[in-house]
């Protein structure tokens, strides 16, 4: 059994059972991968993949277990390499992060600027996607850290650390009736929001499930006329008069003076942003520093303490006395 064979079977799964795409991803040939997979199956005496002719159509029950263990072994192998690199080149390396557009656009710029000032020789790669895409990238080993707000249940096999809490604002044009009501310090109600066409995040992005929950709780079906994964797109269509926007407060900036932001934190429950990494990962010191820059209460000592806990519920209990920063 060779480490490269394990890498091949994991990449085939990562590429939705497409050997051609797995070969392209690993810069090798399709026949070469197929041969090595067959040799591994012969050595193990069991099929990893279910086949229909020459085509792979799924994993066998034993194959699912083999691929899961292979993923862990590949993480360990990378960790061995990282341990050596920490000794030979402590300030040089690569940091790959997966996150949503809102985090990348409105939260990360000053953090990345600080990080690059401290570690100019660390190559930084930022991947943007949906929560499921972020999770898949982390589990596939394509990124080192994942920053997520939605679908924390997906990250049961990862270390998930609480970072900060945030809420939403309603975004309207300056002449909108809700803007005039806000000027008179009249509190916004969810019943009033139910009267208007709404523009908000696509389901699965940036606290959308919390928004839907707030409407469902009072028996109102919101009239959502447009959804987007990007807060800038939401603001664009508010400016066009398509409806009123509901988005993360952090995405309203000084450049949006033509729009009015109305605090809606009394209507919607707060959401929590968390940062995740795979269990068994050896974190380089610069990775600990990035986590600390992103969320100051996450010191190296606290992160290492969290790594020793068996599940993410225990990690949340570890930080339940910590007052999370609000953004």
PDB file of C-alpha atoms in Angstrom:
ATOM      1  CA  UNK A   1       0.000   0.000   0.000  1.00  0.00           C
ATOM      2  CA  UNK A   2       1.375   3.360  -1.047  1.00  0.00           C
ATOM      3  CA  UNK A   3       0.449   6.835   0.118  1.00  0.00           C
ATOM      4  CA  UNK A   4       0.014   7.856  -3.515  1.00  0.00           C
ATOM      5  CA  UNK A   5      -2.631   5.141  -3.976  1.00  0.00           C
ATOM      6  CA  UNK A   6      -4.559   6.533  -1.023  1.00  0.00           C
ATOM      7  CA  UNK A   7      -4.272   9.997  -2.514  1.00  0.00           C
ATOM      8  CA  UNK A   8      -5.721   8.672  -5.766  1.00  0.00           C
ATOM      9  CA  UNK A   9      -8.818   7.075  -4.227  1.00  0.00           C
ATOM     10  CA  UNK A  10      -9.518  10.164  -2.108  1.00  0.00           C
ATOM     11  CA  UNK A  11      -9.200  12.466  -5.117  1.00  0.00           C
ATOM     12  CA  UNK A  12     -11.547  10.278  -7.172  1.00  0.00           C
ATOM     13  CA  UNK A  13     -14.153  10.773  -4.438  1.00  0.00           C
ATOM     14  CA  UNK A  14     -13.371  14.492  -4.277  1.00  0.00           C
ATOM     15  CA  UNK A  15     -13.998  14.735  -8.027  1.00  0.00           C
ATOM     16  CA  UNK A  16     -17.420  13.052  -7.820  1.00  0.00           C
ATOM     17  CA  UNK A  17     -16.056   9.670  -8.938  1.00  0.00           C
ATOM     18  CA  UNK A  18     -14.629  11.135 -12.141  1.00  0.00           C
ATOM     19  CA  UNK A  19     -11.203   9.574 -12.773  1.00  0.00           C
ATOM     20  CA  UNK A  20     -10.401  11.957 -15.622  1.00  0.00           C
ATOM     21  CA  UNK A  21     -10.905  15.013 -13.400  1.00  0.00           C
ATOM     22  CA  UNK A  22      -8.981  13.326 -10.572  1.00  0.00           C
ATOM     23  CA  UNK A  23      -6.069  12.754 -12.948  1.00  0.00           C
ATOM     24  CA  UNK A  24      -6.137  16.386 -14.081  1.00  0.00           C
ATOM     25  CA  UNK A  25      -6.255  17.590 -10.474  1.00  0.00           C
ATOM     26  CA  UNK A  26      -3.215  15.463  -9.553  1.00  0.00           C
ATOM     27  CA  UNK A  27      -1.335  16.174 -12.807  1.00  0.00           C
ATOM     28  CA  UNK A  28      -1.151  12.525 -13.777  1.00  0.00           C
ATOM     29  CA  UNK A  29      -2.796  10.171 -16.273  1.00  0.00           C
ATOM     30  CA  UNK A  30      -6.159   8.460 -16.072  1.00  0.00           C
ATOM     31  CA  UNK A  31      -4.716   5.009 -16.938  1.00  0.00           C
ATOM     32  CA  UNK A  32      -2.085   5.468 -14.240  1.00  0.00           C
ATOM     33  CA  UNK A  33      -4.693   6.187 -11.568  1.00  0.00           C
ATOM     34  CA  UNK A  34      -6.916   3.311 -12.705  1.00  0.00           C
ATOM     35  CA  UNK A  35      -3.989   0.891 -12.575  1.00  0.00           C
ATOM     36  CA  UNK A  36      -2.941   1.960  -9.079  1.00  0.00           C
ATOM     37  CA  UNK A  37      -6.508   1.714  -7.761  1.00  0.00           C
ATOM     38  CA  UNK A  38      -6.783  -1.832  -9.152  1.00  0.00           C
ATOM     39  CA  UNK A  39      -3.457  -2.783  -7.582  1.00  0.00           C
ATOM     40  CA  UNK A  40      -4.622  -1.419  -4.220  1.00  0.00           C
ATOM     41  CA  UNK A  41      -7.901  -3.320  -4.425  1.00  0.00           C
ATOM     42  CA  UNK A  42      -6.034  -6.521  -5.313  1.00  0.00           C
ATOM     43  CA  UNK A  43      -3.657  -6.021  -2.386  1.00  0.00           C
ATOM     44  CA  UNK A  44      -6.548  -5.415   0.018  1.00  0.00           C
ATOM     45  CA  UNK A  45      -8.641  -8.237  -1.411  1.00  0.00           C
ATOM     46  CA  UNK A  46     -11.768  -6.077  -1.653  1.00  0.00           C
ATOM     47  CA  UNK A  47     -13.312  -3.564  -4.029  1.00  0.00           C
ATOM     48  CA  UNK A  48     -13.201   0.075  -2.991  1.00  0.00           C
ATOM     49  CA  UNK A  49     -15.475   1.251  -5.801  1.00  0.00           C
ATOM     50  CA  UNK A  50     -18.655  -0.137  -7.288  1.00  0.00           C
ATOM     51  CA  UNK A  51     -18.417  -0.283 -11.068  1.00  0.00           C
ATOM     52  CA  UNK A  52     -20.697  -0.538 -14.048  1.00  0.00           C
ATOM     53  CA  UNK A  53     -18.426  -1.743 -16.817  1.00  0.00           C
ATOM     54  CA  UNK A  54     -15.478   0.652 -16.838  1.00  0.00           C
ATOM     55  CA  UNK A  55     -17.373   3.380 -15.022  1.00  0.00           C
ATOM     56  CA  UNK A  56     -17.282   3.989 -11.259  1.00  0.00           C
ATOM     57  CA  UNK A  57     -20.770   4.486  -9.876  1.00  0.00           C
ATOM     58  CA  UNK A  58     -20.129   4.592  -6.129  1.00  0.00           C
ATOM     59  CA  UNK A  59     -18.208   3.390  -3.098  1.00  0.00           C
ATOM     60  CA  UNK A  60     -18.664  -0.061  -1.639  1.00  0.00           C
ATOM     61  CA  UNK A  61     -19.449  -0.242   2.112  1.00  0.00           C
ATOM     62  CA  UNK A  62     -15.832  -1.184   2.825  1.00  0.00           C
ATOM     63  CA  UNK A  63     -14.692   1.474   0.357  1.00  0.00           C
ATOM     64  CA  UNK A  64     -16.436   4.189   2.377  1.00  0.00           C
ATOM     65  CA  UNK A  65     -14.482   3.144   5.462  1.00  0.00           C
ATOM     66  CA  UNK A  66     -11.217   2.864   3.527  1.00  0.00           C
ATOM     67  CA  UNK A  67     -11.598   6.354   2.028  1.00  0.00           C
ATOM     68  CA  UNK A  68     -12.421   7.828   5.454  1.00  0.00           C
ATOM     69  CA  UNK A  69      -9.253   6.317   6.938  1.00  0.00           C
ATOM     70  CA  UNK A  70      -7.249   7.362   3.872  1.00  0.00           C
ATOM     71  CA  UNK A  71      -8.312  10.970   4.425  1.00  0.00           C
ATOM     72  CA  UNK A  72      -7.050  10.801   8.011  1.00  0.00           C
ATOM     73  CA  UNK A  73      -3.740   9.286   6.905  1.00  0.00           C
ATOM     74  CA  UNK A  74      -3.228  11.991   4.282  1.00  0.00           C
ATOM     75  CA  UNK A  75      -3.854  14.655   6.924  1.00  0.00           C
ATOM     76  CA  UNK A  76      -1.262  12.964   9.159  1.00  0.00           C
ATOM     77  CA  UNK A  77       1.214  12.774   6.278  1.00  0.00           C
ATOM     78  CA  UNK A  78       0.784  16.482   5.577  1.00  0.00           C
ATOM     79  CA  UNK A  79       1.164  17.165   9.297  1.00  0.00           C
ATOM     80  CA  UNK A  80       4.528  15.356   9.314  1.00  0.00           C
ATOM     81  CA  UNK A  81       5.677  17.590   6.476  1.00  0.00           C
ATOM     82  CA  UNK A  82       4.362  20.666   8.303  1.00  0.00           C
ATOM     83  CA  UNK A  83       6.259  19.735  11.489  1.00  0.00           C
ATOM     84  CA  UNK A  84       9.499  19.650   9.503  1.00  0.00           C
ATOM     85  CA  UNK A  85       8.711  22.916   7.710  1.00  0.00           C
ATOM     86  CA  UNK A  86       7.973  24.594  11.048  1.00  0.00           C
ATOM     87  CA  UNK A  87      11.553  23.844  12.057  1.00  0.00           C
ATOM     88  CA  UNK A  88      13.276  24.644   8.779  1.00  0.00           C
ATOM     89  CA  UNK A  89      11.170  27.576   7.511  1.00  0.00           C
ATOM     90  CA  UNK A  90       8.951  28.868  10.339  1.00  0.00           C
ATOM     91  CA  UNK A  91       7.913  32.042   8.501  1.00  0.00           C
ATOM     92  CA  UNK A  92       7.500  30.564   5.044  1.00  0.00           C
ATOM     93  CA  UNK A  93       4.692  28.413   3.704  1.00  0.00           C
ATOM     94  CA  UNK A  94       1.111  28.476   2.431  1.00  0.00           C
ATOM     95  CA  UNK A  95      -2.198  29.301   4.064  1.00  0.00           C
ATOM     96  CA  UNK A  96      -5.408  28.377   2.236  1.00  0.00           C
ATOM     97  CA  UNK A  97      -8.726  29.720   3.530  1.00  0.00           C
ATOM     98  CA  UNK A  98     -12.287  29.036   2.385  1.00  0.00           C
ATOM     99  CA  UNK A  99     -15.061  31.478   3.249  1.00  0.00           C
ATOM    100  CA  UNK A 100     -18.095  33.364   1.944  1.00  0.00           C
ATOM    101  CA  UNK A 101     -18.075  36.583  -0.041  1.00  0.00           C
ATOM    102  CA  UNK A 102     -19.292  38.645   2.941  1.00  0.00           C
ATOM    103  CA  UNK A 103     -16.372  37.508   5.095  1.00  0.00           C
ATOM    104  CA  UNK A 104     -13.875  37.963   2.271  1.00  0.00           C
ATOM    105  CA  UNK A 105     -15.145  41.428   1.346  1.00  0.00           C
ATOM    106  CA  UNK A 106     -15.969  43.029   4.697  1.00  0.00           C
ATOM    107  CA  UNK A 107     -14.143  41.210   7.498  1.00  0.00           C
ATOM    108  CA  UNK A 108     -10.914  39.738   6.198  1.00  0.00           C
ATOM    109  CA  UNK A 109      -9.122  42.656   4.431  1.00  0.00           C
ATOM    110  CA  UNK A 110      -7.616  44.281   7.586  1.00  0.00           C
ATOM    111  CA  UNK A 111      -6.838  40.858   9.058  1.00  0.00           C
ATOM    112  CA  UNK A 112      -5.076  39.706   5.911  1.00  0.00           C
ATOM    113  CA  UNK A 113      -3.189  43.006   5.736  1.00  0.00           C
ATOM    114  CA  UNK A 114      -1.956  42.498   9.304  1.00  0.00           C
ATOM    115  CA  UNK A 115      -1.081  38.869   8.594  1.00  0.00           C
ATOM    116  CA  UNK A 116       0.869  39.692   5.410  1.00  0.00           C
ATOM    117  CA  UNK A 117       2.797  42.394   7.239  1.00  0.00           C
ATOM    118  CA  UNK A 118       3.850  39.831   9.843  1.00  0.00           C
ATOM    119  CA  UNK A 119       4.377  36.960   7.381  1.00  0.00           C
ATOM    120  CA  UNK A 120       5.325  38.380   3.955  1.00  0.00           C
ATOM    121  CA  UNK A 121       6.727  35.011   2.815  1.00  0.00           C
ATOM    122  CA  UNK A 122       3.544  33.042   3.486  1.00  0.00           C
ATOM    123  CA  UNK A 123       1.515  32.529   0.298  1.00  0.00           C
ATOM    124  CA  UNK A 124      -2.146  33.238   1.069  1.00  0.00           C
ATOM    125  CA  UNK A 125      -4.980  31.750  -1.005  1.00  0.00           C
ATOM    126  CA  UNK A 126      -8.624  32.722  -0.487  1.00  0.00           C
ATOM    127  CA  UNK A 127     -11.415  30.469  -1.789  1.00  0.00           C
ATOM    128  CA  UNK A 128     -15.021  31.708  -1.794  1.00  0.00           C
ATOM    129  CA  UNK A 129     -18.101  29.505  -1.875  1.00  0.00           C
ATOM    130  CA  UNK A 130     -21.283  28.292  -0.233  1.00  0.00           C
ATOM    131  CA  UNK A 131     -21.183  26.614   3.202  1.00  0.00           C
ATOM    132  CA  UNK A 132     -21.284  23.166   1.581  1.00  0.00           C
ATOM    133  CA  UNK A 133     -18.512  24.115  -0.856  1.00  0.00           C
ATOM    134  CA  UNK A 134     -16.473  25.470   2.057  1.00  0.00           C
ATOM    135  CA  UNK A 135     -16.967  22.230   3.988  1.00  0.00           C
ATOM    136  CA  UNK A 136     -16.093  20.082   0.968  1.00  0.00           C
ATOM    137  CA  UNK A 137     -12.914  22.088   0.355  1.00  0.00           C
ATOM    138  CA  UNK A 138     -11.841  21.616   3.969  1.00  0.00           C
ATOM    139  CA  UNK A 139     -12.585  17.880   4.047  1.00  0.00           C
ATOM    140  CA  UNK A 140     -10.887  17.368   0.687  1.00  0.00           C
ATOM    141  CA  UNK A 141      -7.720  19.002   2.010  1.00  0.00           C
ATOM    142  CA  UNK A 142      -7.961  21.856  -0.483  1.00  0.00           C
ATOM    143  CA  UNK A 143      -7.854  24.463   2.296  1.00  0.00           C
ATOM    144  CA  UNK A 144      -6.361  24.664   5.789  1.00  0.00           C
ATOM    145  CA  UNK A 145      -9.035  26.818   7.462  1.00  0.00           C
ATOM    146  CA  UNK A 146     -12.738  27.326   6.820  1.00  0.00           C
ATOM    147  CA  UNK A 147     -14.703  30.352   8.004  1.00  0.00           C
ATOM    148  CA  UNK A 148     -18.420  29.663   8.165  1.00  0.00           C
ATOM    149  CA  UNK A 149     -21.679  31.013   9.562  1.00  0.00           C
ATOM    150  CA  UNK A 150     -24.189  28.510   8.208  1.00  0.00           C
ATOM    151  CA  UNK A 151     -24.417  24.711   8.376  1.00  0.00           C
ATOM    152  CA  UNK A 152     -22.171  24.154  11.355  1.00  0.00           C
ATOM    153  CA  UNK A 153     -23.681  20.669  11.598  1.00  0.00           C
ATOM    154  CA  UNK A 154     -21.595  19.747   8.548  1.00  0.00           C
ATOM    155  CA  UNK A 155     -18.381  20.276  10.493  1.00  0.00           C
ATOM    156  CA  UNK A 156     -18.838  17.485  13.047  1.00  0.00           C
ATOM    157  CA  UNK A 157     -15.560  15.904  11.917  1.00  0.00           C
ATOM    158  CA  UNK A 158     -13.638  19.166  12.233  1.00  0.00           C
ATOM    159  CA  UNK A 159     -12.558  21.458  15.067  1.00  0.00           C
ATOM    160  CA  UNK A 160     -15.073  24.324  15.059  1.00  0.00           C
ATOM    161  CA  UNK A 161     -14.152  27.437  17.038  1.00  0.00           C
ATOM    162  CA  UNK A 162     -16.584  30.278  17.911  1.00  0.00           C
ATOM    163  CA  UNK A 163     -15.286  33.631  16.650  1.00  0.00           C
ATOM    164  CA  UNK A 164     -17.809  36.460  16.837  1.00  0.00           C
ATOM    165  CA  UNK A 165     -21.525  37.208  16.719  1.00  0.00           C
ATOM    166  CA  UNK A 166     -23.331  39.491  14.295  1.00  0.00           C
ATOM    167  CA  UNK A 167     -26.792  40.491  13.213  1.00  0.00           C
ATOM    168  CA  UNK A 168     -28.658  42.093  10.350  1.00  0.00           C
ATOM    169  CA  UNK A 169     -29.813  45.456   9.138  1.00  0.00           C
ATOM    170  CA  UNK A 170     -32.626  46.370   6.811  1.00  0.00           C
ATOM    171  CA  UNK A 171     -31.319  48.407   3.886  1.00  0.00           C
ATOM    172  CA  UNK A 172     -33.630  50.882   2.140  1.00  0.00           C
ATOM    173  CA  UNK A 173     -33.473  53.887  -0.159  1.00  0.00           C
ATOM    174  CA  UNK A 174     -33.317  57.231   1.624  1.00  0.00           C
ATOM    175  CA  UNK A 175     -36.917  58.164   0.669  1.00  0.00           C
ATOM    176  CA  UNK A 176     -38.440  54.848   1.715  1.00  0.00           C
ATOM    177  CA  UNK A 177     -41.225  54.954   4.357  1.00  0.00           C
ATOM    178  CA  UNK A 178     -39.140  52.755   6.671  1.00  0.00           C
ATOM    179  CA  UNK A 179     -36.286  55.286   6.492  1.00  0.00           C
ATOM    180  CA  UNK A 180     -38.631  58.067   7.557  1.00  0.00           C
ATOM    181  CA  UNK A 181     -39.975  55.876  10.354  1.00  0.00           C
ATOM    182  CA  UNK A 182     -36.420  55.230  11.557  1.00  0.00           C
ATOM    183  CA  UNK A 183     -35.789  58.991  11.662  1.00  0.00           C
ATOM    184  CA  UNK A 184     -38.685  59.234  14.097  1.00  0.00           C
ATOM    185  CA  UNK A 185     -37.127  56.468  16.247  1.00  0.00           C
ATOM    186  CA  UNK A 186     -40.079  54.155  15.681  1.00  0.00           C
ATOM    187  CA  UNK A 187     -38.962  50.542  16.152  1.00  0.00           C
ATOM    188  CA  UNK A 188     -39.124  48.276  13.136  1.00  0.00           C
ATOM    189  CA  UNK A 189     -41.353  45.182  13.393  1.00  0.00           C
ATOM    190  CA  UNK A 190     -41.288  41.921  11.496  1.00  0.00           C
ATOM    191  CA  UNK A 191     -44.933  42.453  10.587  1.00  0.00           C
ATOM    192  CA  UNK A 192     -43.923  45.622   8.714  1.00  0.00           C
ATOM    193  CA  UNK A 193     -41.154  43.762   6.895  1.00  0.00           C
ATOM    194  CA  UNK A 194     -43.741  41.244   5.753  1.00  0.00           C
ATOM    195  CA  UNK A 195     -45.506  43.996   3.775  1.00  0.00           C
ATOM    196  CA  UNK A 196     -42.560  44.662   1.451  1.00  0.00           C
ATOM    197  CA  UNK A 197     -40.696  42.879  -1.319  1.00  0.00           C
ATOM    198  CA  UNK A 198     -37.461  41.556   0.167  1.00  0.00           C
ATOM    199  CA  UNK A 199     -33.959  41.088  -1.192  1.00  0.00           C
ATOM    200  CA  UNK A 200     -31.681  38.909   0.887  1.00  0.00           C
ATOM    201  CA  UNK A 201     -29.154  36.092   0.866  1.00  0.00           C
ATOM    202  CA  UNK A 202     -29.606  32.847  -0.994  1.00  0.00           C
ATOM    203  CA  UNK A 203     -30.645  30.063   1.373  1.00  0.00           C
ATOM    204  CA  UNK A 204     -27.580  28.573   3.023  1.00  0.00           C
ATOM    205  CA  UNK A 205     -25.626  31.845   3.069  1.00  0.00           C
ATOM    206  CA  UNK A 206     -24.831  34.148   5.957  1.00  0.00           C
ATOM    207  CA  UNK A 207     -27.559  33.517   8.467  1.00  0.00           C
ATOM    208  CA  UNK A 208     -30.414  33.100   5.980  1.00  0.00           C
ATOM    209  CA  UNK A 209     -31.877  30.236   8.045  1.00  0.00           C
ATOM    210  CA  UNK A 210     -32.141  32.549  11.079  1.00  0.00           C
ATOM    211  CA  UNK A 211     -34.007  35.078   8.948  1.00  0.00           C
ATOM    212  CA  UNK A 212     -36.485  32.478   7.727  1.00  0.00           C
ATOM    213  CA  UNK A 213     -36.975  31.250  11.285  1.00  0.00           C
ATOM    214  CA  UNK A 214     -37.936  34.752  12.466  1.00  0.00           C
ATOM    215  CA  UNK A 215     -40.703  35.027   9.847  1.00  0.00           C
ATOM    216  CA  UNK A 216     -41.937  31.475  10.393  1.00  0.00           C
ATOM    217  CA  UNK A 217     -42.134  32.089  14.134  1.00  0.00           C
ATOM    218  CA  UNK A 218     -44.876  34.695  13.653  1.00  0.00           C
ATOM    219  CA  UNK A 219     -46.575  32.894  10.785  1.00  0.00           C
ATOM    220  CA  UNK A 220     -45.540  35.290   8.046  1.00  0.00           C
ATOM    221  CA  UNK A 221     -44.480  34.128   4.596  1.00  0.00           C
ATOM    222  CA  UNK A 222     -41.880  36.676   3.469  1.00  0.00           C
ATOM    223  CA  UNK A 223     -42.151  37.921  -0.092  1.00  0.00           C
ATOM    224  CA  UNK A 224     -38.561  37.342  -1.198  1.00  0.00           C
ATOM    225  CA  UNK A 225     -38.263  38.614  -4.759  1.00  0.00           C
ATOM    226  CA  UNK A 226     -34.509  38.325  -5.236  1.00  0.00           C
ATOM    227  CA  UNK A 227     -31.682  36.423  -3.549  1.00  0.00           C
ATOM    228  CA  UNK A 228     -27.919  36.700  -3.871  1.00  0.00           C
ATOM    229  CA  UNK A 229     -24.773  35.317  -2.287  1.00  0.00           C
ATOM    230  CA  UNK A 230     -23.155  38.744  -2.256  1.00  0.00           C
ATOM    231  CA  UNK A 231     -24.159  41.734  -0.077  1.00  0.00           C
ATOM    232  CA  UNK A 232     -22.975  44.126  -2.802  1.00  0.00           C
ATOM    233  CA  UNK A 233     -25.514  42.587  -5.186  1.00  0.00           C
ATOM    234  CA  UNK A 234     -28.239  42.999  -2.566  1.00  0.00           C
ATOM    235  CA  UNK A 235     -27.404  46.687  -2.232  1.00  0.00           C
ATOM    236  CA  UNK A 236     -27.339  47.130  -6.007  1.00  0.00           C
ATOM    237  CA  UNK A 237     -30.902  45.871  -6.371  1.00  0.00           C
ATOM    238  CA  UNK A 238     -32.121  47.924  -3.429  1.00  0.00           C
ATOM    239  CA  UNK A 239     -30.773  50.963  -5.288  1.00  0.00           C
ATOM    240  CA  UNK A 240     -32.730  49.869  -8.361  1.00  0.00           C
ATOM    241  CA  UNK A 241     -35.921  49.832  -6.302  1.00  0.00           C
ATOM    242  CA  UNK A 242     -36.541  46.093  -6.587  1.00  0.00           C
ATOM    243  CA  UNK A 243     -37.241  45.834  -2.847  1.00  0.00           C
ATOM    244  CA  UNK A 244     -35.730  46.364   0.596  1.00  0.00           C
ATOM    245  CA  UNK A 245     -32.608  44.473   1.606  1.00  0.00           C
ATOM    246  CA  UNK A 246     -31.872  42.323   4.643  1.00  0.00           C
ATOM    247  CA  UNK A 247     -28.175  41.630   5.065  1.00  0.00           C
ATOM    248  CA  UNK A 248     -25.324  41.445   7.549  1.00  0.00           C
ATOM    249  CA  UNK A 249     -24.827  44.797   9.296  1.00  0.00           C
ATOM    250  CA  UNK A 250     -21.065  44.505   8.726  1.00  0.00           C
ATOM    251  CA  UNK A 251     -21.694  44.806   4.968  1.00  0.00           C
ATOM    252  CA  UNK A 252     -23.057  48.367   5.291  1.00  0.00           C
ATOM    253  CA  UNK A 253     -20.125  50.781   4.986  1.00  0.00           C
ATOM    254  CA  UNK A 254     -19.416  54.496   4.705  1.00  0.00           C
ATOM    255  CA  UNK A 255     -19.585  54.198   0.909  1.00  0.00           C
ATOM    256  CA  UNK A 256     -23.287  53.336   1.180  1.00  0.00           C
ATOM    257  CA  UNK A 257     -24.423  56.812   2.234  1.00  0.00           C
ATOM    258  CA  UNK A 258     -27.139  56.849  -0.415  1.00  0.00           C
ATOM    259  CA  UNK A 259     -28.821  54.002   1.464  1.00  0.00           C
ATOM    260  CA  UNK A 260     -30.218  53.862   4.993  1.00  0.00           C
ATOM    261  CA  UNK A 261     -29.404  50.968   7.314  1.00  0.00           C
ATOM    262  CA  UNK A 262     -32.013  50.191   9.979  1.00  0.00           C
ATOM    263  CA  UNK A 263     -30.917  47.988  12.851  1.00  0.00           C
ATOM    264  CA  UNK A 264     -32.887  44.727  12.937  1.00  0.00           C
ATOM    265  CA  UNK A 265     -31.068  42.966  15.786  1.00  0.00           C
ATOM    266  CA  UNK A 266     -34.258  43.085  17.905  1.00  0.00           C
ATOM    267  CA  UNK A 267     -36.080  41.112  15.209  1.00  0.00           C
ATOM    268  CA  UNK A 268     -33.563  38.459  14.222  1.00  0.00           C
ATOM    269  CA  UNK A 269     -31.510  36.313  16.566  1.00  0.00           C
ATOM    270  CA  UNK A 270     -27.762  36.777  16.394  1.00  0.00           C
ATOM    271  CA  UNK A 271     -25.640  34.504  14.226  1.00  0.00           C
ATOM    272  CA  UNK A 272     -22.204  33.171  15.060  1.00  0.00           C
ATOM    273  CA  UNK A 273     -19.233  33.015  12.718  1.00  0.00           C
ATOM    274  CA  UNK A 274     -16.856  30.139  13.372  1.00  0.00           C
ATOM    275  CA  UNK A 275     -13.506  28.971  12.050  1.00  0.00           C
ATOM    276  CA  UNK A 276     -12.776  25.313  11.405  1.00  0.00           C
ATOM    277  CA  UNK A 277      -9.877  23.014  10.618  1.00  0.00           C
ATOM    278  CA  UNK A 278      -9.625  19.258  10.215  1.00  0.00           C
ATOM    279  CA  UNK A 279      -8.971  17.117  13.259  1.00  0.00           C
ATOM    280  CA  UNK A 280      -5.405  15.869  13.319  1.00  0.00           C
ATOM    281  CA  UNK A 281      -4.073  18.860  11.394  1.00  0.00           C
ATOM    282  CA  UNK A 282      -0.720  20.203  12.544  1.00  0.00           C
ATOM    283  CA  UNK A 283      -1.209  23.953  12.656  1.00  0.00           C
ATOM    284  CA  UNK A 284       1.829  26.025  11.805  1.00  0.00           C
ATOM    285  CA  UNK A 285       2.502  28.938  14.160  1.00  0.00           C
ATOM    286  CA  UNK A 286       1.458  31.393  11.455  1.00  0.00           C
ATOM    287  CA  UNK A 287      -1.902  29.575  11.264  1.00  0.00           C
ATOM    288  CA  UNK A 288      -2.420  30.034  15.002  1.00  0.00           C
ATOM    289  CA  UNK A 289      -1.581  33.714  14.530  1.00  0.00           C
ATOM    290  CA  UNK A 290      -4.103  34.090  11.720  1.00  0.00           C
ATOM    291  CA  UNK A 291      -6.822  32.545  13.885  1.00  0.00           C
ATOM    292  CA  UNK A 292      -5.874  34.926  16.706  1.00  0.00           C
ATOM    293  CA  UNK A 293      -5.944  37.946  14.366  1.00  0.00           C
ATOM    294  CA  UNK A 294      -9.379  36.884  13.138  1.00  0.00           C
ATOM    295  CA  UNK A 295     -10.732  36.363  16.661  1.00  0.00           C
ATOM    296  CA  UNK A 296      -8.562  37.774  19.498  1.00  0.00           C
ATOM    297  CA  UNK A 297      -9.898  35.429  22.194  1.00  0.00           C
ATOM    298  CA  UNK A 298      -8.630  32.450  20.186  1.00  0.00           C
ATOM    299  CA  UNK A 299      -5.083  32.383  21.467  1.00  0.00           C
ATOM    300  CA  UNK A 300      -2.813  29.468  20.621  1.00  0.00           C
ATOM    301  CA  UNK A 301      -3.298  28.080  24.114  1.00  0.00           C
ATOM    302  CA  UNK A 302      -7.113  28.197  23.855  1.00  0.00           C
ATOM    303  CA  UNK A 303      -7.081  26.624  20.403  1.00  0.00           C
ATOM    304  CA  UNK A 304      -4.823  23.811  21.595  1.00  0.00           C
ATOM    305  CA  UNK A 305      -7.168  23.292  24.526  1.00  0.00           C
ATOM    306  CA  UNK A 306     -10.106  23.004  22.121  1.00  0.00           C
ATOM    307  CA  UNK A 307      -8.211  20.486  19.996  1.00  0.00           C
ATOM    308  CA  UNK A 308      -8.151  18.079  22.934  1.00  0.00           C
ATOM    309  CA  UNK A 309     -11.946  17.997  23.247  1.00  0.00           C
ATOM    310  CA  UNK A 310     -13.896  15.212  21.586  1.00  0.00           C
ATOM    311  CA  UNK A 311     -16.680  17.176  19.900  1.00  0.00           C
ATOM    312  CA  UNK A 312     -17.814  20.676  18.976  1.00  0.00           C
ATOM    313  CA  UNK A 313     -20.475  20.824  21.691  1.00  0.00           C
ATOM    314  CA  UNK A 314     -17.685  20.467  24.238  1.00  0.00           C
ATOM    315  CA  UNK A 315     -15.757  23.223  22.446  1.00  0.00           C
ATOM    316  CA  UNK A 316     -18.773  25.551  22.661  1.00  0.00           C
ATOM    317  CA  UNK A 317     -19.013  24.844  26.396  1.00  0.00           C
ATOM    318  CA  UNK A 318     -15.321  25.686  26.716  1.00  0.00           C
ATOM    319  CA  UNK A 319     -16.016  29.169  25.350  1.00  0.00           C
ATOM    320  CA  UNK A 320     -19.463  29.760  26.865  1.00  0.00           C
ATOM    321  CA  UNK A 321     -18.024  32.174  29.438  1.00  0.00           C
ATOM    322  CA  UNK A 322     -16.184  34.104  26.712  1.00  0.00           C
ATOM    323  CA  UNK A 323     -17.873  37.307  25.623  1.00  0.00           C
ATOM    324  CA  UNK A 324     -17.706  37.099  21.853  1.00  0.00           C
ATOM    325  CA  UNK A 325     -16.978  40.252  19.908  1.00  0.00           C
ATOM    326  CA  UNK A 326     -19.989  41.651  18.036  1.00  0.00           C
ATOM    327  CA  UNK A 327     -19.655  42.874  14.449  1.00  0.00           C
TER     328      UNK A 327
END
